[in-house]
Short mmCIF file of N, CA and C and ligand atoms in Angstrom, two decimals:
data_model
loop_
_atom_site.label_atom_id
_atom_site.label_comp_id
_atom_site.label_asym_id
_atom_site.label_seq_id
_atom_site.Cartn_x
_atom_site.Cartn_y
_atom_site.Cartn_z
N MET A 1 -102.25 -57.33 -94.49
CA MET A 1 -102.21 -56.86 -96.11
C MET A 1 -101.30 -55.61 -95.72
N THR A 2 -100.71 -55.40 -97.39
CA THR A 2 -100.04 -53.86 -96.97
C THR A 2 -100.00 -53.04 -98.68
N ASN A 3 -101.23 -52.14 -98.84
CA ASN A 3 -102.01 -51.65 -100.32
C ASN A 3 -101.97 -52.17 -100.84
N GLY A 4 -103.43 -53.06 -99.26
CA GLY A 4 -103.60 -54.48 -100.45
C GLY A 4 -103.74 -55.32 -100.57
N LYS A 5 -102.32 -55.10 -100.93
CA LYS A 5 -101.65 -56.65 -100.83
C LYS A 5 -101.61 -57.51 -99.86
N VAL A 6 -101.86 -58.59 -100.07
CA VAL A 6 -101.55 -59.20 -99.43
C VAL A 6 -99.85 -59.79 -98.75
N LYS A 7 -99.17 -60.08 -97.51
CA LYS A 7 -97.93 -60.17 -97.36
C LYS A 7 -97.28 -61.98 -97.50
N VAL A 8 -96.41 -61.82 -98.37
CA VAL A 8 -95.96 -63.71 -98.29
C VAL A 8 -94.76 -63.49 -97.34
N ALA A 9 -94.82 -65.08 -96.96
CA ALA A 9 -93.87 -65.68 -96.33
C ALA A 9 -93.44 -66.75 -97.84
N THR A 10 -91.94 -66.75 -97.86
CA THR A 10 -91.71 -68.39 -98.45
C THR A 10 -90.49 -69.10 -97.35
N VAL A 11 -90.79 -70.12 -97.29
CA VAL A 11 -89.47 -70.52 -95.86
C VAL A 11 -88.32 -72.08 -96.10
N TRP A 12 -87.74 -72.39 -95.89
CA TRP A 12 -86.78 -73.04 -96.80
C TRP A 12 -86.43 -74.08 -95.53
N LEU A 13 -87.22 -75.77 -95.05
CA LEU A 13 -86.23 -75.99 -94.22
C LEU A 13 -85.55 -76.99 -93.90
N ASP A 14 -86.08 -78.54 -94.18
CA ASP A 14 -85.49 -79.66 -94.95
C ASP A 14 -85.91 -79.86 -96.11
N GLY A 15 -85.48 -79.32 -96.80
CA GLY A 15 -85.03 -79.95 -98.63
C GLY A 15 -84.44 -79.31 -99.35
N CYS A 16 -84.60 -79.16 -100.28
CA CYS A 16 -83.05 -79.28 -101.42
C CYS A 16 -83.37 -78.09 -102.07
N SER A 17 -85.25 -77.02 -102.03
CA SER A 17 -84.53 -75.67 -102.78
C SER A 17 -85.50 -75.73 -103.99
N GLY A 18 -85.79 -77.11 -104.64
CA GLY A 18 -85.74 -77.65 -105.96
C GLY A 18 -87.91 -76.95 -105.06
N CYS A 19 -88.30 -77.34 -104.16
CA CYS A 19 -89.60 -75.87 -104.33
C CYS A 19 -89.17 -74.60 -104.74
N HIS A 20 -88.47 -73.69 -104.35
CA HIS A 20 -88.32 -72.83 -103.89
C HIS A 20 -87.46 -72.74 -105.85
N MET A 21 -86.61 -73.52 -106.15
CA MET A 21 -87.10 -72.98 -107.80
C MET A 21 -87.98 -73.21 -108.81
N SER A 22 -88.88 -74.08 -108.90
CA SER A 22 -89.84 -74.23 -108.93
C SER A 22 -91.00 -72.54 -108.81
N PHE A 23 -91.36 -72.91 -107.11
CA PHE A 23 -91.69 -70.66 -107.13
C PHE A 23 -90.98 -69.49 -107.94
N LEU A 24 -89.57 -70.08 -108.50
CA LEU A 24 -89.34 -69.11 -109.51
C LEU A 24 -89.42 -68.81 -110.89
N ASP A 25 -90.24 -70.97 -111.43
CA ASP A 25 -90.83 -70.54 -112.63
C ASP A 25 -91.16 -70.25 -113.33
N LEU A 26 -92.44 -69.62 -112.34
CA LEU A 26 -94.12 -68.58 -112.40
C LEU A 26 -93.38 -68.05 -113.49
N ASP A 27 -92.47 -67.80 -114.18
CA ASP A 27 -92.06 -66.19 -114.98
C ASP A 27 -93.22 -65.32 -114.83
N GLU A 28 -93.78 -65.22 -116.08
CA GLU A 28 -94.66 -63.82 -116.42
C GLU A 28 -95.42 -63.98 -115.58
N MET A 29 -96.10 -65.26 -115.01
CA MET A 29 -96.96 -65.24 -113.59
C MET A 29 -97.09 -64.54 -112.19
N LEU A 30 -95.75 -65.08 -112.21
CA LEU A 30 -95.86 -63.18 -110.90
C LEU A 30 -95.39 -61.92 -111.52
N LEU A 31 -95.94 -61.68 -112.39
CA LEU A 31 -96.25 -60.15 -112.54
C LEU A 31 -97.45 -60.47 -112.48
N THR A 32 -98.54 -60.60 -112.21
CA THR A 32 -99.56 -61.52 -112.20
C THR A 32 -99.76 -60.99 -110.08
N ILE A 33 -98.64 -61.76 -109.94
CA ILE A 33 -99.32 -62.66 -108.46
C ILE A 33 -97.87 -61.02 -107.70
N VAL A 34 -97.15 -60.27 -107.80
CA VAL A 34 -96.93 -58.91 -107.61
C VAL A 34 -97.33 -58.16 -106.85
N GLU A 35 -98.92 -58.15 -108.59
CA GLU A 35 -100.37 -56.96 -108.18
C GLU A 35 -100.74 -57.29 -107.44
N LYS A 36 -100.76 -58.46 -106.27
CA LYS A 36 -101.62 -58.94 -105.05
C LYS A 36 -100.98 -59.23 -104.36
N ALA A 37 -99.26 -59.36 -104.66
CA ALA A 37 -98.90 -60.03 -103.56
C ALA A 37 -97.47 -59.27 -103.18
N THR A 38 -97.47 -59.23 -102.06
CA THR A 38 -95.70 -58.92 -101.27
C THR A 38 -95.25 -59.26 -100.51
N ILE A 39 -93.64 -59.65 -101.04
CA ILE A 39 -92.42 -61.06 -100.36
C ILE A 39 -92.29 -60.95 -98.87
N VAL A 40 -92.07 -61.04 -98.16
CA VAL A 40 -91.71 -60.07 -97.14
C VAL A 40 -90.59 -60.45 -96.07
N TYR A 41 -90.28 -62.10 -96.77
CA TYR A 41 -89.39 -62.78 -95.68
C TYR A 41 -89.59 -64.07 -96.54
N GLY A 42 -88.32 -63.88 -96.19
CA GLY A 42 -87.87 -65.21 -96.91
C GLY A 42 -86.03 -65.58 -97.89
N PRO A 43 -85.76 -66.42 -98.87
CA PRO A 43 -84.85 -67.15 -99.72
C PRO A 43 -84.40 -65.85 -100.54
N LEU A 44 -85.25 -65.02 -101.18
CA LEU A 44 -85.93 -64.06 -101.89
C LEU A 44 -85.54 -62.59 -101.89
N VAL A 45 -85.85 -62.74 -100.32
CA VAL A 45 -85.68 -61.08 -100.06
C VAL A 45 -85.05 -61.28 -99.13
N ASP A 46 -84.51 -59.89 -97.61
CA ASP A 46 -82.75 -60.39 -96.84
C ASP A 46 -84.18 -60.13 -95.76
N THR A 47 -84.76 -59.36 -95.90
CA THR A 47 -85.88 -60.24 -94.54
C THR A 47 -85.07 -60.84 -93.53
N GLN A 48 -84.27 -60.77 -92.38
CA GLN A 48 -83.29 -60.92 -91.40
C GLN A 48 -84.62 -62.23 -90.24
N GLU A 49 -85.39 -61.67 -89.53
CA GLU A 49 -86.03 -61.69 -88.57
C GLU A 49 -87.98 -62.19 -89.30
N PHE A 50 -88.53 -63.96 -89.21
CA PHE A 50 -89.85 -63.25 -89.91
C PHE A 50 -91.16 -62.67 -89.33
N PRO A 51 -91.17 -61.79 -90.08
CA PRO A 51 -92.74 -60.42 -89.55
C PRO A 51 -93.42 -60.91 -88.82
N GLU A 52 -94.07 -59.85 -88.13
CA GLU A 52 -95.83 -60.61 -87.42
C GLU A 52 -96.54 -60.18 -88.51
N GLY A 53 -98.05 -60.82 -88.37
CA GLY A 53 -98.82 -60.65 -89.49
C GLY A 53 -99.02 -60.70 -90.32
N VAL A 54 -98.44 -62.04 -90.63
CA VAL A 54 -98.43 -62.48 -92.37
C VAL A 54 -99.35 -62.84 -93.05
N ASP A 55 -99.63 -62.79 -94.41
CA ASP A 55 -100.88 -63.37 -94.63
C ASP A 55 -100.40 -64.96 -95.01
N VAL A 56 -99.93 -64.47 -96.05
CA VAL A 56 -99.58 -66.86 -96.38
C VAL A 56 -98.29 -67.01 -96.19
N THR A 57 -98.23 -68.39 -95.69
CA THR A 57 -96.84 -68.59 -95.28
C THR A 57 -96.45 -69.87 -96.73
N LEU A 58 -95.79 -70.04 -97.50
CA LEU A 58 -95.07 -71.44 -98.25
C LEU A 58 -94.02 -72.12 -97.54
N VAL A 59 -94.11 -72.79 -97.44
CA VAL A 59 -93.66 -73.70 -96.43
C VAL A 59 -92.44 -74.80 -97.07
N GLU A 60 -91.42 -75.12 -97.12
CA GLU A 60 -90.68 -76.02 -97.89
C GLU A 60 -90.10 -76.52 -97.29
N GLY A 61 -89.81 -78.02 -96.98
CA GLY A 61 -89.13 -78.49 -96.51
C GLY A 61 -89.41 -79.12 -95.56
N ALA A 62 -88.96 -80.30 -94.28
CA ALA A 62 -89.33 -81.07 -93.62
C ALA A 62 -88.93 -80.25 -91.57
N VAL A 63 -89.48 -80.83 -91.02
CA VAL A 63 -89.07 -80.75 -90.37
C VAL A 63 -88.18 -81.05 -89.67
N ALA A 64 -86.40 -81.13 -89.68
CA ALA A 64 -85.94 -82.09 -89.60
C ALA A 64 -84.73 -81.78 -87.55
N ASN A 65 -85.50 -80.23 -87.38
CA ASN A 65 -84.12 -80.11 -86.04
C ASN A 65 -83.89 -79.71 -85.09
N GLN A 66 -83.83 -78.83 -84.50
CA GLN A 66 -84.54 -78.35 -83.60
C GLN A 66 -85.30 -76.30 -83.73
N ASP A 67 -83.68 -75.93 -84.68
CA ASP A 67 -83.89 -74.89 -85.47
C ASP A 67 -85.35 -74.78 -86.14
N ASP A 68 -85.71 -75.55 -87.00
CA ASP A 68 -87.06 -75.88 -87.97
C ASP A 68 -88.23 -75.65 -86.82
N LEU A 69 -88.13 -75.94 -85.82
CA LEU A 69 -89.37 -76.53 -85.00
C LEU A 69 -89.39 -75.05 -84.16
N LYS A 70 -88.17 -74.54 -83.86
CA LYS A 70 -89.00 -73.11 -83.54
C LYS A 70 -89.03 -72.18 -84.11
N LEU A 71 -88.72 -71.98 -85.92
CA LEU A 71 -89.36 -71.75 -86.77
C LEU A 71 -90.50 -72.09 -86.83
N VAL A 72 -91.10 -72.84 -87.27
CA VAL A 72 -92.18 -73.46 -87.69
C VAL A 72 -93.28 -72.85 -87.06
N GLN A 73 -92.70 -72.92 -85.63
CA GLN A 73 -93.31 -73.13 -84.49
C GLN A 73 -94.41 -70.98 -84.61
N LYS A 74 -92.88 -70.77 -84.16
CA LYS A 74 -93.03 -69.02 -84.60
C LYS A 74 -93.97 -68.38 -86.19
N ILE A 75 -93.54 -68.96 -87.31
CA ILE A 75 -94.40 -68.87 -88.62
C ILE A 75 -96.18 -69.28 -88.24
N ARG A 76 -96.23 -69.78 -87.79
CA ARG A 76 -98.04 -70.80 -87.26
C ARG A 76 -98.01 -69.31 -86.43
N GLN A 77 -97.46 -69.14 -85.50
CA GLN A 77 -97.67 -68.13 -84.30
C GLN A 77 -98.33 -66.47 -85.15
N ASN A 78 -97.86 -66.24 -85.80
CA ASN A 78 -97.56 -65.20 -87.18
C ASN A 78 -98.41 -65.21 -88.45
N THR A 79 -98.49 -66.35 -88.68
CA THR A 79 -99.22 -66.46 -90.27
C THR A 79 -100.89 -66.87 -90.16
N ARG A 80 -101.37 -66.50 -91.39
CA ARG A 80 -102.57 -66.84 -90.90
C ARG A 80 -103.46 -67.79 -92.18
N VAL A 81 -102.19 -67.96 -93.44
CA VAL A 81 -102.37 -69.05 -93.78
C VAL A 81 -101.94 -69.85 -94.73
N LEU A 82 -100.78 -70.96 -94.07
CA LEU A 82 -99.66 -71.87 -93.28
C LEU A 82 -100.22 -72.84 -94.23
N VAL A 83 -99.21 -72.50 -95.37
CA VAL A 83 -99.33 -74.10 -96.42
C VAL A 83 -97.64 -74.67 -96.48
N ALA A 84 -98.41 -76.32 -97.13
CA ALA A 84 -97.25 -76.87 -96.91
C ALA A 84 -96.76 -77.20 -98.42
N LEU A 85 -95.38 -76.79 -98.92
CA LEU A 85 -95.60 -76.32 -100.29
C LEU A 85 -94.67 -77.48 -100.06
N GLY A 86 -95.60 -79.03 -101.21
CA GLY A 86 -94.11 -79.76 -101.80
C GLY A 86 -93.52 -81.00 -100.81
N ASP A 87 -93.91 -82.70 -101.36
CA ASP A 87 -93.62 -83.58 -100.90
C ASP A 87 -92.89 -83.78 -99.65
N CYS A 88 -91.76 -82.90 -99.05
CA CYS A 88 -90.75 -82.85 -98.13
C CYS A 88 -91.39 -81.83 -96.88
N ALA A 89 -92.66 -81.25 -96.82
CA ALA A 89 -93.09 -80.51 -96.09
C ALA A 89 -94.33 -80.94 -96.55
N VAL A 90 -95.25 -82.01 -96.89
CA VAL A 90 -96.47 -82.46 -96.66
C VAL A 90 -95.97 -84.21 -96.05
N THR A 91 -95.28 -84.26 -96.54
CA THR A 91 -94.96 -86.29 -96.24
C THR A 91 -93.78 -86.48 -94.96
N SER A 92 -93.29 -85.32 -95.58
CA SER A 92 -91.49 -85.88 -95.13
C SER A 92 -90.56 -86.35 -96.01
N ASN A 93 -90.78 -87.18 -96.57
CA ASN A 93 -90.33 -87.52 -98.35
C ASN A 93 -88.80 -87.85 -98.33
N VAL A 94 -87.63 -86.93 -98.86
CA VAL A 94 -86.41 -87.56 -99.14
C VAL A 94 -85.64 -87.38 -97.69
N PRO A 95 -86.53 -86.33 -96.63
CA PRO A 95 -85.67 -85.60 -95.40
C PRO A 95 -86.00 -87.09 -94.56
N SER A 96 -87.35 -87.92 -94.61
CA SER A 96 -87.23 -89.41 -93.48
C SER A 96 -86.77 -90.47 -94.81
N MET A 97 -85.55 -90.72 -95.32
CA MET A 97 -84.67 -91.20 -96.23
C MET A 97 -83.97 -91.58 -94.37
N ARG A 98 -83.78 -90.67 -93.45
CA ARG A 98 -83.16 -91.26 -92.19
C ARG A 98 -83.67 -91.54 -90.89
N ASN A 99 -85.03 -91.23 -91.49
CA ASN A 99 -85.70 -91.75 -89.41
C ASN A 99 -85.34 -93.60 -89.70
N TRP A 100 -85.14 -93.88 -89.90
CA TRP A 100 -85.21 -95.40 -89.37
C TRP A 100 -83.24 -95.81 -88.59
N VAL A 101 -82.45 -95.37 -88.36
CA VAL A 101 -81.03 -94.93 -88.93
C VAL A 101 -81.50 -94.02 -86.92
N PRO A 102 -81.12 -94.53 -86.02
CA PRO A 102 -81.11 -93.86 -85.15
C PRO A 102 -79.92 -92.57 -84.70
N VAL A 103 -80.61 -91.28 -84.12
CA VAL A 103 -79.47 -90.48 -84.88
C VAL A 103 -77.78 -90.37 -84.60
N LYS A 104 -77.43 -90.74 -83.12
CA LYS A 104 -76.76 -90.73 -83.24
C LYS A 104 -75.20 -91.65 -83.75
N LYS A 105 -76.25 -92.61 -84.10
CA LYS A 105 -75.54 -94.08 -85.11
C LYS A 105 -75.56 -93.21 -86.68
N LEU A 106 -76.46 -92.46 -86.79
CA LEU A 106 -75.98 -91.29 -88.14
C LEU A 106 -75.73 -90.48 -88.29
N LEU A 107 -74.82 -89.69 -87.38
CA LEU A 107 -74.06 -88.38 -87.00
C LEU A 107 -72.54 -89.11 -86.94
N GLU A 108 -72.50 -90.64 -86.31
CA GLU A 108 -71.59 -91.19 -85.96
C GLU A 108 -70.07 -91.59 -87.82
N ARG A 109 -71.85 -92.22 -89.02
CA ARG A 109 -72.05 -92.70 -89.59
C ARG A 109 -71.64 -90.83 -90.48
N GLY A 110 -71.74 -89.95 -90.39
CA GLY A 110 -72.03 -89.15 -91.37
C GLY A 110 -70.33 -88.68 -91.70
N TYR A 111 -69.60 -88.89 -89.64
CA TYR A 111 -68.69 -87.09 -89.38
C TYR A 111 -67.62 -88.01 -88.76
N ILE A 112 -67.79 -89.73 -88.10
CA ILE A 112 -66.76 -90.57 -88.02
C ILE A 112 -66.39 -91.58 -89.17
N GLU A 113 -66.79 -92.79 -89.56
CA GLU A 113 -66.96 -93.38 -89.97
C GLU A 113 -66.45 -92.80 -91.20
N ASN A 114 -67.22 -92.27 -92.51
CA ASN A 114 -67.38 -92.36 -93.65
C ASN A 114 -66.58 -90.49 -93.62
N ALA A 115 -65.75 -90.03 -92.61
CA ALA A 115 -64.73 -88.60 -92.79
C ALA A 115 -63.10 -88.84 -93.22
N THR A 116 -62.18 -88.05 -93.52
CA THR A 116 -60.97 -88.60 -93.45
C THR A 116 -60.30 -87.83 -92.79
N GLU A 117 -60.74 -87.24 -92.37
CA GLU A 117 -59.73 -85.31 -91.36
C GLU A 117 -61.25 -85.27 -90.13
N THR A 118 -60.54 -84.33 -89.19
CA THR A 118 -61.85 -83.86 -88.38
C THR A 118 -62.78 -84.87 -87.80
N LEU A 119 -62.39 -86.08 -87.36
CA LEU A 119 -63.63 -87.16 -87.30
C LEU A 119 -63.70 -86.14 -86.21
N GLN A 120 -65.00 -85.75 -85.89
CA GLN A 120 -65.64 -85.41 -84.61
C GLN A 120 -67.18 -84.93 -85.26
N ILE A 121 -68.11 -85.19 -84.21
CA ILE A 121 -69.45 -85.03 -84.78
C ILE A 121 -69.60 -83.18 -84.17
N PRO A 122 -70.16 -81.90 -84.81
CA PRO A 122 -70.37 -81.40 -84.51
C PRO A 122 -70.72 -80.89 -83.20
N LYS A 123 -70.27 -79.60 -82.71
CA LYS A 123 -71.36 -79.10 -81.09
C LYS A 123 -72.11 -77.86 -81.80
N ASP A 124 -71.44 -77.51 -82.22
CA ASP A 124 -71.54 -75.97 -81.85
C ASP A 124 -72.16 -75.10 -83.29
N GLY A 125 -72.59 -74.29 -82.66
CA GLY A 125 -72.69 -73.27 -83.98
C GLY A 125 -74.13 -74.67 -84.57
N VAL A 126 -74.36 -75.49 -84.54
CA VAL A 126 -75.31 -76.32 -85.28
C VAL A 126 -76.91 -76.95 -85.05
N PRO A 127 -77.51 -77.25 -85.21
CA PRO A 127 -79.01 -77.20 -84.55
C PRO A 127 -78.78 -78.84 -84.31
N ALA A 128 -79.28 -79.45 -83.33
CA ALA A 128 -79.41 -81.17 -82.73
C ALA A 128 -80.51 -80.93 -84.17
N LEU A 129 -80.20 -82.55 -84.48
CA LEU A 129 -81.55 -83.48 -85.28
C LEU A 129 -82.77 -83.79 -84.54
N LEU A 130 -83.39 -83.46 -84.54
CA LEU A 130 -84.77 -84.38 -84.53
C LEU A 130 -84.44 -85.82 -83.53
N ARG A 131 -85.37 -86.61 -83.86
CA ARG A 131 -85.41 -87.95 -84.14
C ARG A 131 -85.18 -89.09 -84.78
N GLN A 132 -86.38 -88.04 -85.60
CA GLN A 132 -87.06 -88.08 -86.87
C GLN A 132 -87.35 -86.43 -87.49
N ALA A 133 -87.21 -86.64 -89.43
CA ALA A 133 -87.73 -86.10 -89.74
C ALA A 133 -89.22 -86.03 -89.92
N VAL A 134 -89.89 -84.23 -89.78
CA VAL A 134 -91.28 -85.00 -90.14
C VAL A 134 -91.78 -84.19 -90.97
N PRO A 135 -93.24 -84.33 -90.76
CA PRO A 135 -93.80 -83.36 -92.34
C PRO A 135 -93.89 -82.39 -91.03
N VAL A 136 -94.96 -80.91 -91.56
CA VAL A 136 -94.68 -80.23 -91.01
C VAL A 136 -96.48 -79.51 -90.29
N GLY A 137 -96.79 -80.59 -90.96
CA GLY A 137 -98.35 -81.05 -90.22
C GLY A 137 -97.81 -82.09 -88.87
N ALA A 138 -96.93 -82.61 -88.90
CA ALA A 138 -97.16 -83.28 -87.44
C ALA A 138 -96.77 -82.46 -86.21
N VAL A 139 -96.39 -80.60 -86.97
CA VAL A 139 -96.14 -80.46 -85.29
C VAL A 139 -96.88 -79.22 -85.56
N VAL A 140 -97.07 -78.34 -86.32
CA VAL A 140 -97.71 -76.90 -86.64
C VAL A 140 -99.36 -77.23 -87.59
N GLN A 141 -100.59 -76.88 -87.07
CA GLN A 141 -101.45 -76.16 -88.60
C GLN A 141 -101.60 -76.47 -89.34
N VAL A 142 -101.48 -77.34 -90.01
CA VAL A 142 -101.86 -76.20 -91.41
C VAL A 142 -102.99 -76.20 -92.04
N ASP A 143 -102.76 -75.33 -92.89
CA ASP A 143 -104.32 -74.70 -94.15
C ASP A 143 -104.47 -75.37 -94.96
N ALA A 144 -103.74 -75.79 -96.03
CA ALA A 144 -103.32 -76.49 -97.51
C ALA A 144 -102.00 -76.60 -97.53
N HIS A 145 -102.22 -77.93 -98.65
CA HIS A 145 -100.79 -78.24 -98.94
C HIS A 145 -101.02 -78.10 -100.50
N ILE A 146 -99.49 -78.22 -101.36
CA ILE A 146 -99.40 -78.32 -102.39
C ILE A 146 -99.09 -79.12 -102.47
N PRO A 147 -99.11 -80.49 -102.93
CA PRO A 147 -98.05 -81.76 -102.98
C PRO A 147 -97.56 -81.68 -103.86
N GLY A 148 -96.17 -82.49 -104.50
CA GLY A 148 -95.44 -82.65 -105.86
C GLY A 148 -94.03 -82.78 -105.23
N CYS A 149 -93.22 -82.59 -106.32
CA CYS A 149 -91.76 -83.29 -105.97
C CYS A 149 -90.39 -82.93 -107.06
N PRO A 150 -91.08 -81.52 -107.31
CA PRO A 150 -90.97 -79.82 -106.45
C PRO A 150 -92.62 -80.22 -107.38
N PRO A 151 -93.48 -79.31 -106.67
CA PRO A 151 -94.79 -78.83 -107.09
C PRO A 151 -95.00 -78.20 -108.54
N SER A 152 -96.13 -77.84 -109.39
CA SER A 152 -95.90 -77.10 -110.45
C SER A 152 -95.90 -76.02 -110.06
N ALA A 153 -94.68 -75.27 -111.38
CA ALA A 153 -94.79 -73.66 -111.27
C ALA A 153 -96.72 -73.53 -111.03
N ALA A 154 -97.51 -73.56 -111.83
CA ALA A 154 -99.18 -73.75 -112.21
C ALA A 154 -100.05 -73.39 -110.70
N ALA A 155 -98.88 -74.58 -110.34
CA ALA A 155 -100.16 -75.03 -108.40
C ALA A 155 -99.36 -74.28 -107.98
N ILE A 156 -98.23 -74.17 -107.79
CA ILE A 156 -98.18 -72.78 -107.04
C ILE A 156 -98.68 -71.31 -107.07
N GLY A 157 -98.28 -71.05 -107.87
CA GLY A 157 -99.38 -68.94 -108.48
C GLY A 157 -101.14 -68.86 -108.54
N LYS A 158 -101.75 -70.68 -108.38
CA LYS A 158 -103.04 -70.95 -108.73
C LYS A 158 -102.92 -70.64 -107.01
N ALA A 159 -102.60 -71.71 -106.29
CA ALA A 159 -102.65 -71.45 -104.91
C ALA A 159 -102.67 -70.41 -104.22
N LEU A 160 -101.41 -69.35 -104.68
CA LEU A 160 -100.97 -68.03 -104.34
C LEU A 160 -102.41 -66.54 -104.41
N LEU A 161 -102.12 -67.08 -105.76
CA LEU A 161 -104.52 -66.43 -106.50
C LEU A 161 -105.35 -66.82 -105.61
N ASP A 162 -105.17 -67.91 -105.37
CA ASP A 162 -106.41 -68.51 -105.04
C ASP A 162 -106.37 -67.31 -103.63
N ILE A 163 -105.96 -68.10 -102.34
CA ILE A 163 -105.59 -67.30 -101.64
C ILE A 163 -105.94 -65.97 -101.64
N ALA A 164 -104.79 -65.03 -102.14
CA ALA A 164 -105.28 -63.77 -102.44
C ALA A 164 -106.38 -62.95 -102.67
N ALA A 165 -107.58 -63.87 -103.25
CA ALA A 165 -108.63 -63.55 -103.03
C ALA A 165 -109.38 -64.02 -102.65
N GLY A 166 -108.94 -64.32 -101.76
CA GLY A 166 -109.30 -65.16 -100.38
C GLY A 166 -109.81 -65.95 -100.53
N GLN A 167 -109.64 -67.04 -100.66
CA GLN A 167 -110.49 -68.41 -101.26
C GLN A 167 -109.75 -69.22 -100.93
N PRO A 168 -109.70 -70.51 -100.15
CA PRO A 168 -109.14 -71.60 -100.59
C PRO A 168 -108.46 -71.58 -101.83
N PRO A 169 -107.42 -72.65 -101.29
CA PRO A 169 -106.93 -72.81 -103.30
C PRO A 169 -107.36 -74.29 -103.71
N LYS A 170 -107.78 -74.15 -105.10
CA LYS A 170 -108.64 -75.17 -105.75
C LYS A 170 -107.27 -75.82 -106.79
N LEU A 171 -106.36 -76.83 -106.50
CA LEU A 171 -105.80 -77.07 -107.29
C LEU A 171 -105.78 -78.94 -107.66
N ALA A 172 -107.39 -79.44 -107.70
CA ALA A 172 -107.95 -80.15 -108.70
C ALA A 172 -107.28 -80.74 -110.44
N GLY A 173 -107.10 -81.33 -110.96
CA GLY A 173 -106.05 -82.10 -112.48
C GLY A 173 -105.09 -80.54 -112.19
N MET A 174 -104.25 -79.54 -111.66
CA MET A 174 -103.37 -79.13 -111.49
C MET A 174 -102.08 -80.12 -110.76
N VAL A 175 -102.73 -81.29 -110.53
CA VAL A 175 -101.34 -81.89 -109.14
C VAL A 175 -101.75 -83.30 -109.64
N LYS A 176 -99.66 -83.58 -110.60
CA LYS A 176 -99.61 -84.48 -111.55
C LYS A 176 -98.78 -85.42 -110.26
N PHE A 177 -99.37 -86.95 -110.24
CA PHE A 177 -98.57 -88.00 -109.45
C PHE A 177 -97.97 -89.44 -110.56
N GLY A 178 -96.72 -88.85 -109.86
CA GLY A 178 -95.89 -89.86 -111.03
C GLY A 178 -95.20 -89.47 -111.98
S1 SF4 B 1 -90.39 -81.78 -102.57
FE1 SF4 B 1 -88.95 -82.71 -103.90
S2 SF4 B 1 -88.36 -80.07 -104.64
FE2 SF4 B 1 -88.79 -79.84 -103.16
S3 SF4 B 1 -88.08 -79.89 -101.21
FE3 SF4 B 1 -88.30 -81.81 -101.17
S4 SF4 B 1 -87.45 -83.42 -102.47
FE4 SF4 B 1 -86.62 -81.21 -103.15
#
C-alpha cells in the first residue's frame, strides 16, 4: 500500500485491449477507485519495469509467447492478488483459435504464403510463440477471475473495490454470459 491506497497494476498480454477499454468505461466510478487505489504500472501509466510489492494486478489476455510467460511469472512474484481479467486470460478464448495449427505452419502461413513482399519469418526482436496460447492460470496461480469478453466495467470496478477493502471479489449477478 502507498498512503493507505492499494497499488494496482494492469497488464495487457495476448488480448485485443477490449478489457482495458472496459476498465476505462468505469467513468465516474474511477473517482471512487482513485480514492482507494493508485495505478503503478500498465498501459495507462509510464512505468517501464513491473514494480515490486504490487497489491493487485489485472491481467488481460492469454499467455502466447516467451515474453508473456516471463512477464506473468514476474508479476506473480511481485503481486499479492493476481486477477485474470476477461475470457482470454481466463480460458485463452480468441488467442487459442491458433492452437490447433503447429507454430511453424502458422508462421509460414502468415509471413510467407500470405505475404506479398519480404517473404521471411522474423526472428530478431520478436518473442518466440509458445506451442499454444494458454490461460494465465495454466502457468501461474490466479487468485480471482473476472470473466467476460470484455467483462463489464461494473464488474471490474466492483472487483477492485472489494479487493481494496481486503475482501475477495464478489461478482455474483454481475457477470453475464451470452
Ligand atoms: S476477453 Fe475479449 S475483450 Fe478481452 S482481450 Fe480477449 S477478446 Fe479482447
